C-alpha positions as a printed NumPy array, in Angstrom:
array([[110.977,  98.347, 141.98 ],
       [110.616,  96.98 , 138.464],
       [109.416,  93.467, 137.89 ],
       [111.607,  92.45 , 134.957],
       [110.246,  89.949, 132.484],
       [111.326,  86.356, 132.915],
       [113.476,  84.881, 130.173],
       [110.435,  83.105, 128.716],
       [108.256,  86.234, 128.889],
       [111.026,  88.199, 127.197],
       [111.271,  85.616, 124.394],
       [107.489,  85.72 , 123.945],
       [107.366,  89.523, 123.944],
       [110.271,  89.949, 121.549],
       [108.922,  87.149, 119.365],
       [105.573,  88.901, 119.17 ],
       [107.273,  92.154, 118.167],
       [109.402,  90.397, 115.526],
       [106.399,  88.442, 114.279],
       [104.313,  91.587, 113.927],
       [107.139,  93.407, 112.167],
       [107.738,  90.552, 109.742],
       [104.029,  90.074, 109.077],
       [103.75 ,  93.8  , 108.3  ],
       [106.747,  93.573, 105.964],
       [105.259,  90.553, 104.221],
       [101.868,  92.265, 103.848],
       [103.574,  95.391, 102.505],
       [105.522,  93.388,  99.928],
       [102.392,  91.55 ,  98.752],
       [100.397,  94.759,  98.453],
       [103.238,  96.426,  96.537],
       [103.735,  93.517,  94.168],
       [100.098,  92.632,  93.603],
       [ 98.286,  95.957,  93.918],
       [100.892,  98.726,  93.613],
       [100.145, 100.134,  97.061],
       [102.062, 100.066, 100.319],
       [100.771,  98.743, 103.616],
       [100.595, 102.38 , 104.751],
       [ 98.46 , 103.176, 101.686],
       [ 96.239, 100.204, 102.519],
       [ 95.831, 101.276, 106.157],
       [ 94.856, 104.794, 105.097],
       [ 92.393, 103.428, 102.57 ],
       [ 90.854, 101.131, 105.188],
       [ 90.624, 103.967, 107.711],
       [ 88.997, 106.236, 105.132],
       [ 86.591, 103.558, 103.955],
       [ 85.539, 102.91 , 107.549],
       [ 85.486, 106.63 , 108.42 ],
       [ 88.036, 106.061, 111.186],
       [ 88.99 , 108.924, 113.46 ],
       [ 92.713, 108.162, 113.5  ],
       [ 95.279, 106.734, 111.146],
       [ 98.307, 104.594, 111.951],
       [101.848, 105.832, 111.289],
       [102.678, 106.882, 107.771],
       [106.139, 106.728, 106.262],
       [106.646, 110.507, 106.408],
       [105.793, 110.416, 110.087],
       [108.84 , 108.247, 110.757],
       [111.12 , 110.895, 109.196],
       [109.452, 113.625, 111.22 ],
       [109.8  , 111.562, 114.4  ],
       [113.506, 110.977, 113.746],
       [113.966, 114.697, 113.107],
       [112.261, 115.526, 116.42 ],
       [114.431, 112.977, 118.232],
       [117.54 , 114.398, 116.584],
       [116.61 , 117.942, 117.686],
       [116.238, 116.651, 121.262],
       [119.673, 115.037, 121.107],
       [118.378, 111.449, 121.382],
       [119.851, 110.345, 118.044],
       [122.221, 111.536, 115.369],
       [122.093, 110.71 , 111.697],
       [125.137, 109.357, 109.921],
       [125.471, 108.945, 106.178],
       [125.321, 105.54 , 104.564],
       [128.485, 104.675, 102.627],
       [126.655, 102.389, 100.184],
       [123.64 , 104.647,  99.515],
       [124.102, 108.425,  99.44 ],
       [120.341, 108.857,  99.883],
       [120.289, 106.808, 103.09 ],
       [121.265, 107.571, 106.653],
       [121.67 , 105.62 , 109.858],
       [120.02 , 106.776, 113.067],
       [122.545, 106.406, 115.896],
       [121.704, 106.519, 119.598],
       [123.492, 109.303, 121.505],
       [124.637, 109.257, 125.134],
       [121.504, 111.25 , 126.02 ],
       [119.4  , 108.746, 124.072],
       [121.003, 105.824, 125.906],
       [120.376, 107.458, 129.286],
       [116.774, 108.163, 128.314],
       [116.066, 104.567, 127.308],
       [117.695, 103.303, 130.497],
       [115.378, 105.536, 132.514],
       [112.285, 104.596, 130.506],
       [112.874, 100.826, 130.349],
       [111.629,  99.94 , 133.833],
       [108.294, 101.71 , 133.296],
       [107.91 , 100.21 , 129.844],
       [108.58 ,  96.707, 131.12 ],
       [106.074,  97.213, 133.926],
       [103.469,  98.329, 131.404],
       [104.131,  95.277, 129.21 ],
       [103.849,  93.086, 132.278],
       [100.547,  94.681, 133.31 ],
       [ 99.034,  94.738, 129.82 ],
       [100.261,  91.373, 128.564],
       [101.713,  88.98 , 131.106],
       [ 99.942,  89.554, 134.431],
       [ 96.738,  87.948, 133.189],
       [ 98.439,  85.051, 131.379],
       [ 99.204,  81.705, 132.946],
       [102.58 ,  80.06 , 132.465],
       [100.939,  77.768, 129.905],
       [ 99.579,  80.744, 127.952],
       [103.   ,  82.43 , 127.895],
       [104.458,  79.144, 126.652],
       [101.76 ,  78.942, 123.966],
       [102.458,  82.543, 122.888],
       [106.169,  81.745, 122.658],
       [105.414,  78.641, 120.586],
       [103.089,  80.575, 118.287],
       [105.583,  83.358, 117.621],
       [108.396,  80.849, 117.098],
       [106.36 ,  78.858, 114.588],
       [105.134,  81.898, 112.656],
       [108.63 ,  83.394, 112.562],
       [109.967,  80.033, 111.359],
       [107.389,  79.95 , 108.566],
       [108.184,  83.527, 107.596],
       [111.903,  82.739, 107.485],
       [111.356,  79.538, 105.483],
       [109.275,  81.323, 102.866],
       [111.285,  84.552, 102.696],
       [112.204,  85.574,  99.248]])
């Protein structure tokens, strides 16, 4: 039986994901504007300079991943009416069924890795932190 996240744990978890995503976007924009490199470029450069064994996702990897998912019937790609170069990835019925099967295990993993060792006060603090950082990011977006 899955132990679903509480409403507060869910807010904290989703806030952390949004915060990380927005921080990455902000870092990417700064690097592009100030140094002419992307965050992906920066991560590769850091990994190379530190002689790391593995690199994080690169932009081309996302396209390859979407292509693999499309071949497995998890998504389809639909053209973008406003940008002929763009496409939308759309979840298929098979994709929906797959995520519904995977969700309980994923939630259990998040619970084990993140929330089981946190007190209620720590979860509250994490929620407050993500809310504040997201608020600052939104207030300074531009």
